[in-house]
Coordinates of C-alpha atoms and ligand atoms in Angstrom, one line a residue:
M1 CA -8.8 10.1 -7.2
K2 CA -6.6 7.2 -8.2
P3 CA -3.3 6.1 -6.6
F4 CA 0.1 7.2 -8.1
L5 CA 1.5 3.7 -8.2
R6 CA 0.6 0.1 -8.5
W7 CA 1.2 -1.9 -5.4
A8 CA 1.0 -5.7 -4.8
G9 CA -2.2 -6.5 -3.0
G10 CA -3.6 -3.0 -3.9
K11 CA -7.3 -2.7 -3.7
Q12 CA -8.0 -0.6 -6.8
N13 CA -10.0 -3.4 -8.4
L14 CA -12.2 -3.8 -5.2
I15 CA -12.8 -0.1 -4.6
K16 CA -16.5 -0.2 -5.5
D17 CA -17.0 -3.0 -3.0
L18 CA -15.0 -1.3 -0.2
L19 CA -17.0 2.0 -0.7
K20 CA -20.3 0.0 -0.2
Y21 CA -19.2 -1.1 3.3
L22 CA -17.9 2.2 4.7
P23 CA -19.2 3.2 8.2
P24 CA -21.9 5.9 8.4
E25 CA -20.2 9.0 7.1
D26 CA -21.7 11.5 9.6
E27 CA -20.4 9.4 12.5
V28 CA -16.8 9.1 11.4
N29 CA -14.3 11.4 13.0
R30 CA -10.8 10.7 11.6
Y31 CA -9.5 8.1 9.1
F32 CA -6.5 5.8 9.7
E33 CA -4.8 3.6 7.1
P34 CA -1.9 1.8 8.7
F35 CA -1.2 -0.7 5.8
L36 CA -1.2 2.2 3.3
G37 CA 0.5 0.6 0.2
A38 CA -0.9 2.6 -2.8
G39 CA -3.7 3.9 -0.6
S40 CA -6.5 2.9 -2.9
L41 CA -9.2 3.6 -0.3
F42 CA -7.6 6.9 0.9
F43 CA -7.6 8.2 -2.6
A44 CA -11.2 7.1 -3.3
T45 CA -12.6 8.9 -0.2
N46 CA -12.6 12.4 1.3
Y47 CA -12.1 12.2 5.1
N48 CA -11.1 15.4 6.8
K49 CA -8.2 14.2 8.9
C50 CA -6.2 11.2 7.8
F51 CA -3.3 9.2 9.4
L52 CA -1.5 7.3 6.7
S53 CA 1.3 4.9 7.6
D54 CA 3.1 1.8 6.4
I55 CA 6.2 -0.1 7.5
N56 CA 7.9 0.3 4.1
K57 CA 10.2 3.3 4.5
D58 CA 10.9 3.8 0.8
L59 CA 7.2 4.0 0.1
M60 CA 6.6 6.5 2.9
N61 CA 9.6 8.5 1.8
C62 CA 8.1 8.8 -1.6
Y63 CA 4.7 10.0 -0.2
R64 CA 6.5 12.5 2.0
F65 CA 8.4 14.2 -0.9
I66 CA 5.4 14.1 -3.3
K67 CA 3.5 15.9 -0.5
T68 CA 6.1 18.7 -0.1
D69 CA 7.9 18.9 -3.5
P70 CA 5.8 17.6 -6.3
N71 CA 7.4 19.8 -8.9
L72 CA 11.0 18.9 -8.0
I73 CA 10.0 15.2 -8.0
S74 CA 8.5 15.6 -11.5
E75 CA 11.6 17.5 -12.9
N76 CA 13.9 14.8 -11.5
L77 CA 11.8 12.0 -12.8
E78 CA 11.9 13.6 -16.2
I79 CA 15.8 13.6 -16.1
H80 CA 15.8 9.8 -15.4
Y81 CA 13.3 9.2 -18.1
T82 CA 15.3 11.1 -20.7
K83 CA 18.4 9.0 -19.9
F84 CA 16.3 5.8 -20.0
Q85 CA 15.0 6.7 -23.4
K86 CA 18.6 6.8 -24.7
N87 CA 19.6 3.6 -23.1
E88 CA 17.1 1.2 -21.4
Q89 CA 19.9 -0.4 -19.4
Y90 CA 19.9 2.9 -17.4
Y91 CA 17.1 1.2 -15.4
Y92 CA 19.8 -1.0 -13.8
E93 CA 22.0 1.9 -13.0
V94 CA 19.1 3.5 -11.1
R95 CA 18.4 0.2 -9.3
D96 CA 22.0 0.0 -8.2
Q97 CA 21.9 3.6 -6.9
F98 CA 18.7 2.9 -5.1
N99 CA 20.1 -0.2 -3.3
E100 CA 23.3 1.7 -2.5
Y101 CA 21.4 4.5 -0.7
L102 CA 18.8 2.4 1.0
E103 CA 19.2 4.1 4.4
E104 CA 18.8 7.6 2.8
K105 CA 15.5 9.4 3.3
S106 CA 16.0 11.9 0.5
L107 CA 14.2 13.4 -2.5
K108 CA 16.7 11.5 -4.8
Q109 CA 15.6 8.2 -3.3
A110 CA 12.0 9.1 -3.6
V111 CA 12.5 9.8 -7.3
R112 CA 14.5 6.6 -7.9
F113 CA 11.7 4.7 -6.2
L114 CA 9.0 6.3 -8.4
F115 CA 11.1 5.7 -11.5
L116 CA 11.8 2.1 -10.7
I117 CA 8.3 1.2 -9.8
H118 CA 6.9 2.6 -13.0
T119 CA 9.6 1.0 -15.2
S120 CA 9.9 -2.4 -13.6
F121 CA 8.5 -5.7 -14.7
N122 CA 4.7 -5.7 -14.0
G123 CA 5.2 -2.3 -12.2
I124 CA 5.9 -3.9 -8.9
Y125 CA 8.0 -3.3 -5.8
R126 CA 9.7 -6.4 -4.4
V127 CA 12.8 -6.8 -2.1
N128 CA 15.0 -9.8 -1.5
L129 CA 16.0 -11.2 1.9
N130 CA 18.7 -8.5 2.3
G131 CA 16.1 -5.8 1.7
K132 CA 17.4 -4.9 -1.8
Y133 CA 15.0 -4.0 -4.6
N134 CA 15.4 -6.8 -7.2
V135 CA 12.7 -6.4 -9.9
P136 CA 14.0 -6.6 -13.5
I137 CA 13.1 -4.1 -16.1
G138 CA 9.6 -4.2 -17.5
K139 CA 8.5 -4.9 -21.1
R140 CA 6.1 -2.0 -21.5
K141 CA 6.8 1.7 -22.0
P142 CA 6.6 3.3 -18.5
A143 CA 3.7 5.6 -17.9
L144 CA 5.2 8.0 -15.4
P145 CA 2.9 10.3 -13.4
S146 CA 2.7 13.8 -14.9
K147 CA 3.6 17.0 -13.0
D148 CA -0.1 17.9 -12.9
F149 CA -1.1 14.6 -11.4
L150 CA 1.7 14.7 -8.8
N151 CA 0.5 18.2 -7.8
Q152 CA -3.0 16.9 -7.3
I153 CA -1.7 14.1 -5.1
S154 CA 0.3 16.6 -3.1
I155 CA -2.8 18.7 -2.5
K156 CA -4.7 15.5 -1.4
L157 CA -1.9 14.7 1.1
K158 CA -1.8 18.2 2.5
G159 CA -2.9 18.4 6.1
N160 CA -2.7 14.7 6.6
F161 CA -0.3 12.8 8.8
L162 CA 2.3 10.5 7.2
A163 CA 4.6 8.1 9.0
T164 CA 6.8 5.0 8.6
R165 CA 5.7 2.6 11.4
S166 CA 4.3 -0.8 12.1
F167 CA 0.5 -1.0 12.4
S168 CA 0.3 -1.5 16.1
A169 CA 2.0 1.8 16.8
I170 CA -1.0 3.8 15.8
L171 CA -3.2 2.3 18.6
K172 CA -2.4 5.1 21.1
M173 CA -3.4 7.8 18.5
T174 CA -6.9 6.4 17.8
L175 CA -10.0 7.7 19.5
K176 CA -13.7 6.7 19.7
N177 CA -15.4 7.2 16.3
D178 CA -12.2 7.1 14.3
F179 CA -12.4 4.8 11.2
I180 CA -9.5 2.4 10.7
Y181 CA -9.1 0.4 7.5
L182 CA -6.7 -2.6 7.9
D183 CA -5.4 -4.2 4.7
P184 CA -2.5 -6.4 5.8
P185 CA -0.5 -8.7 3.6
Y186 CA -2.6 -11.9 3.0
P187 CA -1.8 -15.4 4.4
P188 CA -1.1 -18.3 2.1
I189 CA -4.2 -19.9 0.6
N190 CA -4.6 -23.5 -0.7
G191 CA -0.8 -24.0 -0.9
T192 CA -0.4 -20.9 -3.0
S193 CA 1.2 -17.8 -1.6
F194 CA 0.2 -14.2 -1.8
F195 CA 2.8 -11.5 -2.3
Q196 CA 4.8 -10.9 0.9
H197 CA 7.9 -9.2 -0.2
Y198 CA 7.1 -5.6 0.9
T199 CA 10.0 -5.8 3.4
K200 CA 12.8 -8.3 4.1
D201 CA 10.9 -9.5 7.1
K202 CA 7.7 -10.5 5.1
F203 CA 4.6 -11.0 7.2
P204 CA 4.6 -14.3 9.1
Q205 CA 1.2 -16.1 9.8
K206 CA 1.3 -15.2 13.5
D207 CA 1.0 -11.6 12.5
Q208 CA -2.5 -12.3 11.2
A209 CA -3.5 -13.0 14.8
R210 CA -1.7 -9.8 16.0
V211 CA -3.8 -7.8 13.4
A212 CA -7.0 -9.5 14.7
K213 CA -6.1 -8.7 18.3
F214 CA -5.3 -5.1 17.3
A215 CA -8.7 -4.9 15.5
N216 CA -10.4 -6.1 18.7
K217 CA -8.7 -3.4 20.7
L218 CA -9.8 -0.7 18.3
D219 CA -13.3 -2.1 18.5
Q220 CA -13.2 -1.9 22.3
K221 CA -12.2 1.8 22.0
G222 CA -15.3 2.5 20.0
C223 CA -13.6 2.9 16.6
F224 CA -15.2 1.8 13.3
V225 CA -13.0 -1.0 11.9
M226 CA -12.9 -2.5 8.4
V227 CA -10.5 -5.3 7.5
S228 CA -9.7 -6.9 4.1
N229 CA -8.3 -10.3 4.0
A230 CA -8.3 -13.7 2.2
N231 CA -11.3 -15.9 2.8
T232 CA -9.5 -18.7 4.6
D233 CA -10.5 -20.8 7.7
M234 CA -7.9 -19.1 9.8
I235 CA -9.2 -15.6 9.0
Q236 CA -12.8 -16.7 9.4
E237 CA -11.9 -18.0 12.9
L238 CA -9.9 -14.9 13.9
Y239 CA -12.9 -12.7 13.2
S240 CA -15.6 -15.1 14.2
N241 CA -17.8 -12.5 15.8
W242 CA -17.4 -9.8 13.1
N243 CA -19.6 -9.1 10.1
K244 CA -18.2 -10.7 7.0
Y245 CA -18.9 -10.0 3.3
E246 CA -17.5 -12.3 0.6
L247 CA -16.1 -11.1 -2.7
E248 CA -14.5 -12.7 -5.7
T249 CA -11.6 -11.0 -7.5
T250 CA -8.5 -11.9 -9.5
R251 CA -5.0 -11.6 -8.1
Y252 CA -1.5 -12.3 -9.1
I253 CA -0.3 -15.4 -7.2
S254 CA 3.5 -15.4 -7.1
C255 CA 4.3 -19.1 -6.9
K256 CA 1.8 -19.9 -9.8
K257 CA 3.2 -16.8 -11.7
K258 CA -0.3 -16.0 -13.0
R259 CA -3.5 -14.2 -12.1
M260 CA -6.1 -16.4 -10.5
K261 CA -9.7 -16.0 -9.1
V262 CA -9.6 -15.8 -5.3
N263 CA -12.2 -15.3 -2.6
E264 CA -11.7 -12.4 -0.3
L265 CA -13.5 -11.0 2.7
I266 CA -14.5 -7.5 3.9
I267 CA -14.8 -7.7 7.7
T268 CA -16.4 -5.0 9.8
N269 CA -17.4 -4.3 13.4
Y270 CA -20.5 -2.3 12.2
K271 CA -23.3 -3.2 9.9
G272 CA -22.6 -2.3 6.2
D273 CA -24.7 -1.8 3.0
Ligands
SAM301 C1 -2.0 -5.5 0.9 S1 -0.9 -4.2 1.0 C2 -1.9 -2.8 1.2 C3 -2.5 -2.4 -0.1 C4 -3.3 -1.0 0.0 N1 -4.5 -1.2 0.7 C5 -3.6 -0.6 -1.4 O1 -4.7 -0.5 -1.8 O2 -2.6 -0.4 -2.2 C6 -0.2 -4.4 2.6 C7 0.8 -3.3 3.1 O3 1.2 -3.6 4.4 C8 2.5 -3.2 4.6 N2 3.0 -3.8 5.8 C9 3.6 -5.1 5.9 N3 3.9 -5.3 7.2 C10 3.5 -4.2 7.9 C11 3.5 -3.9 9.3 N4 3.9 -4.7 10.3 N5 2.9 -2.7 9.7 C12 2.5 -1.8 8.8 N6 2.5 -2.1 7.4 C13 2.9 -3.3 7.0 C14 3.2 -3.5 3.3 O4 4.4 -2.7 3.1 C15 2.1 -3.2 2.3 O5 2.2 -1.9 1.8

């Protein structure tokens, strides 16, 4: 299955590579994805029991309501789309409403989030320093997810755990033989910066060291751990004893305002491929 949204740093274009480096299937107990974003790897795999989390509360609110109410989400999305077709400036009305009710964990906010993300420029989610969604309207006709597709996503999410939390909070839930995929925001590379505006707090460089420390704790517990990150000296050093596989891909680099070839790493604590 494919994700229901585009997400900055999403791994949809690397999915074939990620699938090559999964741990032995018959040894994996449960699956954890604590930097969920669009969940590219979750949707491409079929683990029995999954723990899906992200620090972005609007994203997780949307997952939650798609899981429980896919038909209502679809009907409300359709209402927004009909108004948008009559007047494209309606996008900004929805954006204002979304920013007005940021604290609300409601179905209405979930629908606004889905509508905005599919109608915005380049289909991205980005917030400013006050945590307000600030992406302008996109140039293309929005391709909103159909009722049928939202129902399929809902079925895929059933029986799995969803939460809004920071990555380190899942440590106490993990057990030996669980598989944890860590895909944090990337550090700056060669003076260019990767996208960091998932939350108003961004992801400072010192957090890369926190992720590596966290990965080592999971390793000590006997978990299977896979990390994606940029191929920089700092990341190579943080995971000096781990298995590393180099990949080349293209990514949108915000300060260059274009897509560029970049080198990335898949890092594991088990032998892959
Ligand atoms: C590179 S994206 C993940 C992309 C995802 N693997 C995909 O394929 O779409 C990184 C994610 O980490 C989340 N994030 C940032 N800081 C976090 C934190 N402290 N704890 C948990 N998630 C965090 C962001 O909201 C973002 O969704």
